mmCIF file of N, CA and C in Angstrom:
data_model
loop_
_atom_site.group_PDB
_atom_site.id
_atom_site.type_symbol
_atom_site.label_atom_id
_atom_site.label_comp_id
_atom_site.label_asym_id
_atom_site.label_seq_id
_atom_site.Cartn_x
_atom_site.Cartn_y
_atom_site.Cartn_z
ATOM 1 N N ASP A 1 1.810 -34.232 14.868
ATOM 2 C CA ASP A 1 0.655 -35.302 14.920
ATOM 3 C C ASP A 1 1.313 -36.637 15.177
ATOM 4 N N TYR A 2 0.894 -37.334 16.101
ATOM 5 C CA TYR A 2 1.523 -38.654 16.523
ATOM 6 C C TYR A 2 1.402 -39.685 15.305
ATOM 7 N N ASN A 3 0.206 -39.739 14.688
ATOM 8 C CA ASN A 3 0.041 -40.745 13.579
ATOM 9 C C ASN A 3 1.061 -40.405 12.489
ATOM 10 N N ARG A 4 1.080 -39.194 12.019
ATOM 11 C CA ARG A 4 2.046 -38.948 11.010
ATOM 12 C C ARG A 4 3.457 -39.212 11.259
ATOM 13 N N THR A 5 3.894 -38.929 12.496
ATOM 14 C CA THR A 5 5.282 -39.151 12.959
ATOM 15 C C THR A 5 5.549 -40.684 12.944
ATOM 16 N N ALA A 6 4.592 -41.389 13.518
ATOM 17 C CA ALA A 6 4.624 -42.873 13.456
ATOM 18 C C ALA A 6 4.810 -43.469 12.020
ATOM 19 N N GLU A 7 4.055 -42.793 11.121
ATOM 20 C CA GLU A 7 4.121 -43.236 9.856
ATOM 21 C C GLU A 7 5.426 -42.947 9.168
ATOM 22 N N ARG A 8 6.122 -41.788 9.391
ATOM 23 C CA ARG A 8 7.283 -41.267 8.934
ATOM 24 C C ARG A 8 8.361 -42.150 9.412
ATOM 25 N N ILE A 9 8.345 -42.568 10.777
ATOM 26 C CA ILE A 9 9.310 -43.443 11.483
ATOM 27 C C ILE A 9 9.213 -44.789 10.694
ATOM 28 N N SER A 10 8.048 -45.301 10.488
ATOM 29 C CA SER A 10 7.886 -46.493 9.755
ATOM 30 C C SER A 10 8.469 -46.679 8.406
ATOM 31 N N VAL A 11 8.300 -45.474 7.760
ATOM 32 C CA VAL A 11 8.999 -45.351 6.264
ATOM 33 C C VAL A 11 10.536 -45.474 6.497
ATOM 34 N N LEU A 12 10.939 -44.804 7.540
ATOM 35 C CA LEU A 12 12.371 -44.887 7.593
ATOM 36 C C LEU A 12 12.918 -46.112 8.118
ATOM 37 N N LYS A 13 12.207 -46.785 8.946
ATOM 38 C CA LYS A 13 12.610 -48.116 9.301
ATOM 39 C C LYS A 13 12.625 -49.135 8.152
ATOM 40 N N SER A 14 11.626 -48.892 7.193
ATOM 41 C CA SER A 14 11.617 -49.781 5.945
ATOM 42 C C SER A 14 12.892 -49.581 5.158
ATOM 43 N N GLN A 15 13.577 -48.445 5.334
ATOM 44 C CA GLN A 15 14.864 -48.170 4.585
ATOM 45 C C GLN A 15 16.042 -48.621 5.384
ATOM 46 N N GLY A 16 15.797 -49.272 6.589
ATOM 47 C CA GLY A 16 16.880 -49.814 7.336
ATOM 48 C C GLY A 16 17.327 -49.112 8.528
ATOM 49 N N PHE A 17 16.636 -47.954 8.846
ATOM 50 C CA PHE A 17 16.984 -47.092 9.942
ATOM 51 C C PHE A 17 16.420 -47.794 11.250
ATOM 52 N N PRO A 18 17.251 -47.951 12.371
ATOM 53 C CA PRO A 18 16.585 -48.391 13.679
ATOM 54 C C PRO A 18 15.647 -47.193 14.141
ATOM 55 N N THR A 19 14.660 -47.665 14.993
ATOM 56 C CA THR A 19 13.685 -46.717 15.405
ATOM 57 C C THR A 19 14.180 -45.457 16.145
ATOM 58 N N GLY A 20 15.144 -45.657 16.980
ATOM 59 C CA GLY A 20 15.778 -44.453 17.604
ATOM 60 C C GLY A 20 16.468 -43.446 16.634
ATOM 61 N N LEU A 21 17.145 -43.967 15.686
ATOM 62 C CA LEU A 21 17.799 -43.144 14.779
ATOM 63 C C LEU A 21 16.795 -42.458 13.793
ATOM 64 N N ALA A 22 15.715 -43.172 13.407
ATOM 65 C CA ALA A 22 14.629 -42.563 12.538
ATOM 66 C C ALA A 22 13.996 -41.449 13.325
ATOM 67 N N ALA A 23 13.706 -41.651 14.665
ATOM 68 C CA ALA A 23 12.997 -40.565 15.563
ATOM 69 C C ALA A 23 13.942 -39.426 15.645
ATOM 70 N N LEU A 24 15.358 -39.631 15.859
ATOM 71 C CA LEU A 24 16.253 -38.547 15.986
ATOM 72 C C LEU A 24 16.276 -37.733 14.616
ATOM 73 N N MET A 25 16.365 -38.571 13.494
ATOM 74 C CA MET A 25 16.431 -37.789 12.285
ATOM 75 C C MET A 25 15.192 -36.840 12.140
ATOM 76 N N LEU A 26 13.975 -37.329 12.536
ATOM 77 C CA LEU A 26 12.777 -36.534 12.278
ATOM 78 C C LEU A 26 12.816 -35.392 13.266
ATOM 79 N N HIS A 27 13.419 -35.639 14.533
ATOM 80 C CA HIS A 27 13.486 -34.488 15.500
ATOM 81 C C HIS A 27 14.431 -33.438 14.982
ATOM 82 N N HIS A 28 15.565 -33.719 14.244
ATOM 83 C CA HIS A 28 16.449 -32.791 13.832
ATOM 84 C C HIS A 28 15.879 -32.160 12.567
ATOM 85 N N ALA A 29 15.092 -32.775 11.850
ATOM 86 C CA ALA A 29 14.480 -32.278 10.573
ATOM 87 C C ALA A 29 13.475 -31.066 11.077
ATOM 88 N N VAL A 30 12.918 -31.248 12.136
ATOM 89 C CA VAL A 30 11.995 -30.061 12.645
ATOM 90 C C VAL A 30 12.973 -28.847 13.129
ATOM 91 N N ASP A 31 14.039 -29.272 13.840
ATOM 92 C CA ASP A 31 15.005 -28.132 14.266
ATOM 93 C C ASP A 31 15.714 -27.558 13.120
ATOM 94 N N HIS A 32 16.187 -28.142 12.165
ATOM 95 C CA HIS A 32 16.994 -27.772 11.020
ATOM 96 C C HIS A 32 16.244 -28.185 9.677
ATOM 97 N N PRO A 33 15.200 -27.591 9.319
ATOM 98 C CA PRO A 33 14.406 -28.266 8.169
ATOM 99 C C PRO A 33 15.071 -28.164 6.815
ATOM 100 N N LEU A 34 15.975 -27.136 6.557
ATOM 101 C CA LEU A 34 16.355 -26.957 5.188
ATOM 102 C C LEU A 34 17.726 -27.711 4.923
ATOM 103 N N ARG A 35 17.898 -28.420 3.892
ATOM 104 C CA ARG A 35 19.110 -29.155 3.459
ATOM 105 C C ARG A 35 19.586 -28.410 2.241
ATOM 106 N N ILE A 36 20.799 -27.910 2.388
ATOM 107 C CA ILE A 36 21.434 -27.196 1.201
ATOM 108 C C ILE A 36 22.677 -27.924 0.752
ATOM 109 N N PHE A 37 22.739 -28.300 -0.536
ATOM 110 C CA PHE A 37 23.923 -29.114 -1.143
ATOM 111 C C PHE A 37 24.473 -28.158 -2.144
ATOM 112 N N LEU A 38 25.869 -27.838 -2.045
ATOM 113 C CA LEU A 38 26.586 -27.084 -2.980
ATOM 114 C C LEU A 38 27.480 -28.145 -3.643
ATOM 115 N N ILE A 39 27.135 -28.172 -5.009
ATOM 116 C CA ILE A 39 27.884 -29.309 -5.813
ATOM 117 C C ILE A 39 28.902 -28.617 -6.697
ATOM 118 N N GLY A 40 30.098 -29.160 -6.599
ATOM 119 C CA GLY A 40 31.180 -28.616 -7.520
ATOM 120 C C GLY A 40 31.151 -29.509 -8.809
ATOM 121 N N ASN A 41 30.582 -28.819 -9.808
ATOM 122 C CA ASN A 41 30.382 -29.524 -11.136
ATOM 123 C C ASN A 41 31.415 -29.142 -12.232
ATOM 124 N N SER A 42 32.577 -29.240 -11.841
ATOM 125 C CA SER A 42 33.682 -28.882 -12.887
ATOM 126 C C SER A 42 33.852 -30.077 -13.739
ATOM 127 N N ALA A 43 34.668 -29.857 -14.803
ATOM 128 C CA ALA A 43 34.971 -30.904 -15.754
ATOM 129 C C ALA A 43 35.627 -32.075 -15.117
ATOM 130 N N THR A 44 36.225 -32.029 -14.041
ATOM 131 C CA THR A 44 36.955 -33.043 -13.305
ATOM 132 C C THR A 44 35.918 -34.099 -12.866
ATOM 133 N N MET A 45 34.696 -33.753 -12.709
ATOM 134 C CA MET A 45 33.738 -34.665 -12.357
ATOM 135 C C MET A 45 33.403 -35.789 -13.264
ATOM 136 N N LEU A 46 34.032 -35.713 -14.528
ATOM 137 C CA LEU A 46 33.910 -36.667 -15.354
ATOM 138 C C LEU A 46 35.026 -37.793 -15.237
ATOM 139 N N GLY A 47 35.807 -37.537 -14.312
ATOM 140 C CA GLY A 47 36.969 -38.474 -14.107
ATOM 141 C C GLY A 47 36.220 -39.799 -13.578
ATOM 142 N N ASN A 48 36.877 -40.961 -13.985
ATOM 143 C CA ASN A 48 36.393 -42.252 -13.705
ATOM 144 C C ASN A 48 36.910 -42.841 -12.448
ATOM 145 N N ASP A 49 37.130 -41.922 -11.438
ATOM 146 C CA ASP A 49 37.684 -42.601 -10.103
ATOM 147 C C ASP A 49 36.741 -42.512 -8.957
ATOM 148 N N GLY A 50 35.430 -42.501 -9.290
ATOM 149 C CA GLY A 50 34.439 -42.606 -8.396
ATOM 150 C C GLY A 50 33.839 -43.932 -7.926
ATOM 151 N N HIS A 51 33.056 -44.067 -6.917
ATOM 152 C CA HIS A 51 32.530 -45.370 -6.550
ATOM 153 C C HIS A 51 31.150 -45.172 -6.130
ATOM 154 N N LEU A 52 30.313 -46.245 -6.439
ATOM 155 C CA LEU A 52 28.841 -46.240 -5.869
ATOM 156 C C LEU A 52 28.850 -47.414 -5.011
ATOM 157 N N VAL A 53 28.043 -47.324 -3.982
ATOM 158 C CA VAL A 53 27.696 -48.396 -3.152
ATOM 159 C C VAL A 53 26.442 -49.012 -3.591
ATOM 160 N N ALA A 54 26.464 -50.509 -3.884
ATOM 161 C CA ALA A 54 25.420 -51.083 -4.496
ATOM 162 C C ALA A 54 25.182 -52.428 -3.830
ATOM 163 N N GLN A 55 23.897 -52.806 -3.992
ATOM 164 C CA GLN A 55 23.695 -54.164 -3.382
ATOM 165 C C GLN A 55 24.417 -55.292 -4.166
ATOM 166 N N SER A 56 24.926 -56.150 -3.398
ATOM 167 C CA SER A 56 25.797 -57.323 -3.999
ATOM 168 C C SER A 56 24.818 -58.133 -4.843
ATOM 169 N N SER A 57 25.315 -58.529 -5.975
ATOM 170 C CA SER A 57 24.522 -59.500 -6.823
ATOM 171 C C SER A 57 24.429 -60.861 -6.222
ATOM 172 N N SER A 58 25.336 -61.233 -5.268
ATOM 173 C CA SER A 58 25.329 -62.546 -4.704
ATOM 174 C C SER A 58 24.455 -62.554 -3.388
ATOM 175 N N SER A 59 24.119 -61.370 -2.862
ATOM 176 C CA SER A 59 23.333 -61.538 -1.641
ATOM 177 C C SER A 59 22.665 -60.075 -1.344
ATOM 178 N N SER A 60 21.378 -60.154 -1.138
ATOM 179 C CA SER A 60 20.598 -58.867 -0.835
ATOM 180 C C SER A 60 21.097 -58.270 0.569
ATOM 181 N N GLU A 61 21.817 -58.969 1.358
ATOM 182 C CA GLU A 61 22.263 -58.267 2.553
ATOM 183 C C GLU A 61 23.648 -57.849 2.599
ATOM 184 N N LYS A 62 24.338 -57.856 1.378
ATOM 185 C CA LYS A 62 25.637 -57.406 1.318
ATOM 186 C C LYS A 62 25.754 -56.263 0.220
ATOM 187 N N VAL A 63 26.678 -55.504 0.485
ATOM 188 C CA VAL A 63 26.990 -54.275 -0.531
ATOM 189 C C VAL A 63 28.317 -54.368 -1.063
ATOM 190 N N GLN A 64 28.453 -53.832 -2.195
ATOM 191 C CA GLN A 64 29.747 -53.724 -2.782
ATOM 192 C C GLN A 64 30.021 -52.291 -3.492
ATOM 193 N N THR A 65 31.163 -51.981 -3.818
ATOM 194 C CA THR A 65 31.362 -50.727 -4.443
ATOM 195 C C THR A 65 31.585 -50.969 -5.958
ATOM 196 N N VAL A 66 31.145 -50.080 -6.774
ATOM 197 C CA VAL A 66 31.098 -50.255 -8.126
ATOM 198 C C VAL A 66 31.892 -48.943 -8.721
ATOM 199 N N PRO A 67 32.840 -49.081 -9.542
ATOM 200 C CA PRO A 67 33.461 -47.998 -10.199
ATOM 201 C C PRO A 67 32.411 -47.121 -11.132
ATOM 202 N N CYS A 68 32.694 -45.809 -11.111
ATOM 203 C CA CYS A 68 31.904 -44.896 -11.794
ATOM 204 C C CYS A 68 32.637 -43.599 -11.921
ATOM 205 N N THR A 69 32.018 -42.685 -12.562
ATOM 206 C CA THR A 69 32.528 -41.340 -12.770
ATOM 207 C C THR A 69 32.209 -40.639 -11.461
ATOM 208 N N ARG A 70 32.935 -39.458 -11.118
ATOM 209 C CA ARG A 70 32.674 -38.731 -9.911
ATOM 210 C C ARG A 70 31.169 -38.191 -10.079
ATOM 211 N N TRP A 71 30.790 -37.774 -11.200
ATOM 212 C CA TRP A 71 29.414 -37.199 -11.446
ATOM 213 C C TRP A 71 28.394 -38.224 -10.968
ATOM 214 N N GLU A 72 28.548 -39.351 -11.441
ATOM 215 C CA GLU A 72 27.636 -40.569 -11.210
ATOM 216 C C GLU A 72 27.596 -40.718 -9.737
ATOM 217 N N ALA A 73 28.671 -40.713 -9.095
ATOM 218 C CA ALA A 73 28.683 -40.944 -7.590
ATOM 219 C C ALA A 73 27.958 -39.747 -6.951
ATOM 220 N N ILE A 74 28.284 -38.536 -7.233
ATOM 221 C CA ILE A 74 27.574 -37.369 -6.543
ATOM 222 C C ILE A 74 26.040 -37.326 -6.893
ATOM 223 N N THR A 75 25.699 -37.739 -8.050
ATOM 224 C CA THR A 75 24.301 -37.779 -8.428
ATOM 225 C C THR A 75 23.624 -38.894 -7.655
ATOM 226 N N SER A 76 24.168 -39.994 -7.465
ATOM 227 C CA SER A 76 23.574 -41.017 -6.674
ATOM 228 C C SER A 76 23.399 -40.588 -5.186
ATOM 229 N N THR A 77 24.465 -39.940 -4.682
ATOM 230 C CA THR A 77 24.323 -39.393 -3.316
ATOM 231 C C THR A 77 23.199 -38.269 -3.158
ATOM 232 N N ILE A 78 23.217 -37.379 -4.028
ATOM 233 C CA ILE A 78 22.222 -36.455 -3.948
ATOM 234 C C ILE A 78 20.776 -37.006 -4.112
ATOM 235 N N THR A 79 20.640 -37.969 -4.927
ATOM 236 C CA THR A 79 19.371 -38.620 -5.161
ATOM 237 C C THR A 79 18.873 -39.297 -3.769
ATOM 238 N N TRP A 80 19.835 -39.960 -3.165
ATOM 239 C CA TRP A 80 19.618 -40.505 -1.848
ATOM 240 C C TRP A 80 19.131 -39.498 -0.874
ATOM 241 N N HIS A 81 19.808 -38.347 -0.729
ATOM 242 C CA HIS A 81 19.419 -37.311 0.145
ATOM 243 C C HIS A 81 18.117 -36.614 -0.225
ATOM 244 N N ALA A 82 17.800 -36.544 -1.433
ATOM 245 C CA ALA A 82 16.432 -36.064 -1.913
ATOM 246 C C ALA A 82 15.356 -36.970 -1.399
ATOM 247 N N GLU A 83 15.659 -38.273 -1.611
ATOM 248 C CA GLU A 83 14.640 -39.207 -1.122
ATOM 249 C C GLU A 83 14.495 -39.044 0.418
ATOM 250 N N MET A 84 15.605 -38.995 1.138
ATOM 251 C CA MET A 84 15.550 -38.789 2.635
ATOM 252 C C MET A 84 14.845 -37.628 2.923
ATOM 253 N N ALA A 85 15.072 -36.537 2.239
ATOM 254 C CA ALA A 85 14.334 -35.237 2.529
ATOM 255 C C ALA A 85 12.811 -35.468 2.335
ATOM 256 N N ALA A 86 12.448 -36.191 1.336
ATOM 257 C CA ALA A 86 11.096 -36.419 0.923
ATOM 258 C C ALA A 86 10.460 -37.204 2.286
ATOM 259 N N TRP A 87 11.159 -38.365 2.648
ATOM 260 C CA TRP A 87 10.711 -39.215 3.712
ATOM 261 C C TRP A 87 10.484 -38.362 5.019
ATOM 262 N N CYS A 88 11.445 -37.411 5.257
ATOM 263 C CA CYS A 88 11.401 -36.668 6.530
ATOM 264 C C CYS A 88 10.518 -35.378 6.339
ATOM 265 N N GLN A 89 10.062 -35.151 5.022
ATOM 266 C CA GLN A 89 9.297 -34.085 4.730
ATOM 267 C C GLN A 89 9.909 -32.718 4.964
ATOM 268 N N THR A 90 11.202 -32.681 4.554
ATOM 269 C CA THR A 90 11.975 -31.389 4.789
ATOM 270 C C THR A 90 12.381 -30.871 3.503
ATOM 271 N N PRO A 91 12.400 -29.631 3.253
ATOM 272 C CA PRO A 91 12.937 -29.025 1.998
ATOM 273 C C PRO A 91 14.412 -29.104 1.703
ATOM 274 N N MET A 92 14.759 -29.247 0.558
ATOM 275 C CA MET A 92 16.196 -29.458 0.167
ATOM 276 C C MET A 92 16.483 -28.547 -1.102
ATOM 277 N N ALA A 93 17.721 -27.966 -1.226
ATOM 278 C CA ALA A 93 18.159 -27.193 -2.330
ATOM 279 C C ALA A 93 19.423 -27.644 -2.678
ATOM 280 N N VAL A 94 19.550 -27.783 -3.999
ATOM 281 C CA VAL A 94 20.938 -28.192 -4.633
ATOM 282 C C VAL A 94 21.318 -27.137 -5.524
ATOM 283 N N ARG A 95 22.506 -26.556 -5.356
ATOM 284 C CA ARG A 95 23.124 -25.597 -6.217
ATOM 285 C C ARG A 95 24.412 -26.081 -6.864
ATOM 286 N N LEU A 96 24.595 -25.635 -8.048
ATOM 287 C CA LEU A 96 25.785 -26.079 -8.698
ATOM 288 C C LEU A 96 26.691 -24.905 -8.719
ATOM 289 N N LEU A 97 28.024 -25.107 -8.567
ATOM 290 C CA LEU A 97 29.162 -24.060 -8.512
ATOM 291 C C LEU A 97 29.251 -23.397 -9.866
ATOM 292 N N HIS A 98 29.173 -24.121 -10.921
ATOM 293 C CA HIS A 98 29.394 -23.631 -12.370
ATOM 294 C C HIS A 98 28.110 -23.746 -13.164
ATOM 295 N N ASP A 99 27.977 -22.993 -14.097
ATOM 296 C CA ASP A 99 26.754 -22.886 -15.000
ATOM 297 C C ASP A 99 27.041 -24.246 -15.839
ATOM 298 N N PRO A 100 25.898 -25.054 -15.807
ATOM 299 C CA PRO A 100 25.912 -26.363 -16.493
ATOM 300 C C PRO A 100 26.011 -26.171 -17.985
ATOM 301 N N GLY A 101 25.691 -24.879 -18.558
ATOM 302 C CA GLY A 101 25.761 -24.597 -20.002
ATOM 303 C C GLY A 101 24.460 -25.097 -20.523
ATOM 304 N N ILE A 102 23.475 -25.282 -20.017
ATOM 305 C CA ILE A 102 22.181 -25.704 -20.609
ATOM 306 C C ILE A 102 21.541 -24.284 -21.120
ATOM 307 N N SER A 103 21.122 -24.213 -22.373
ATOM 308 C CA SER A 103 20.374 -22.889 -22.878
ATOM 309 C C SER A 103 18.983 -23.300 -23.053
#
């Protein structure tokens, strides 16, 4: 549906994607609809050598890296991809390599 596609492109453009890239992403979402992420969730993920990309406090147009744990970095990345999957209306699955120990 043209109106729905135009709306989805508009949403992606509001996230900073150029029109052509937004249209290409939606095209590939149709061709390859499922996104699968396999996450290595070992104890080493608690290491403090990760980095997040964040908006600079001095300018809304600049970004900076912020130190964090590896787990915080991967969590931020997966959250971004989940939001992207929602914008493109494509399913997404996240699987952990190790049992997180939740009972």
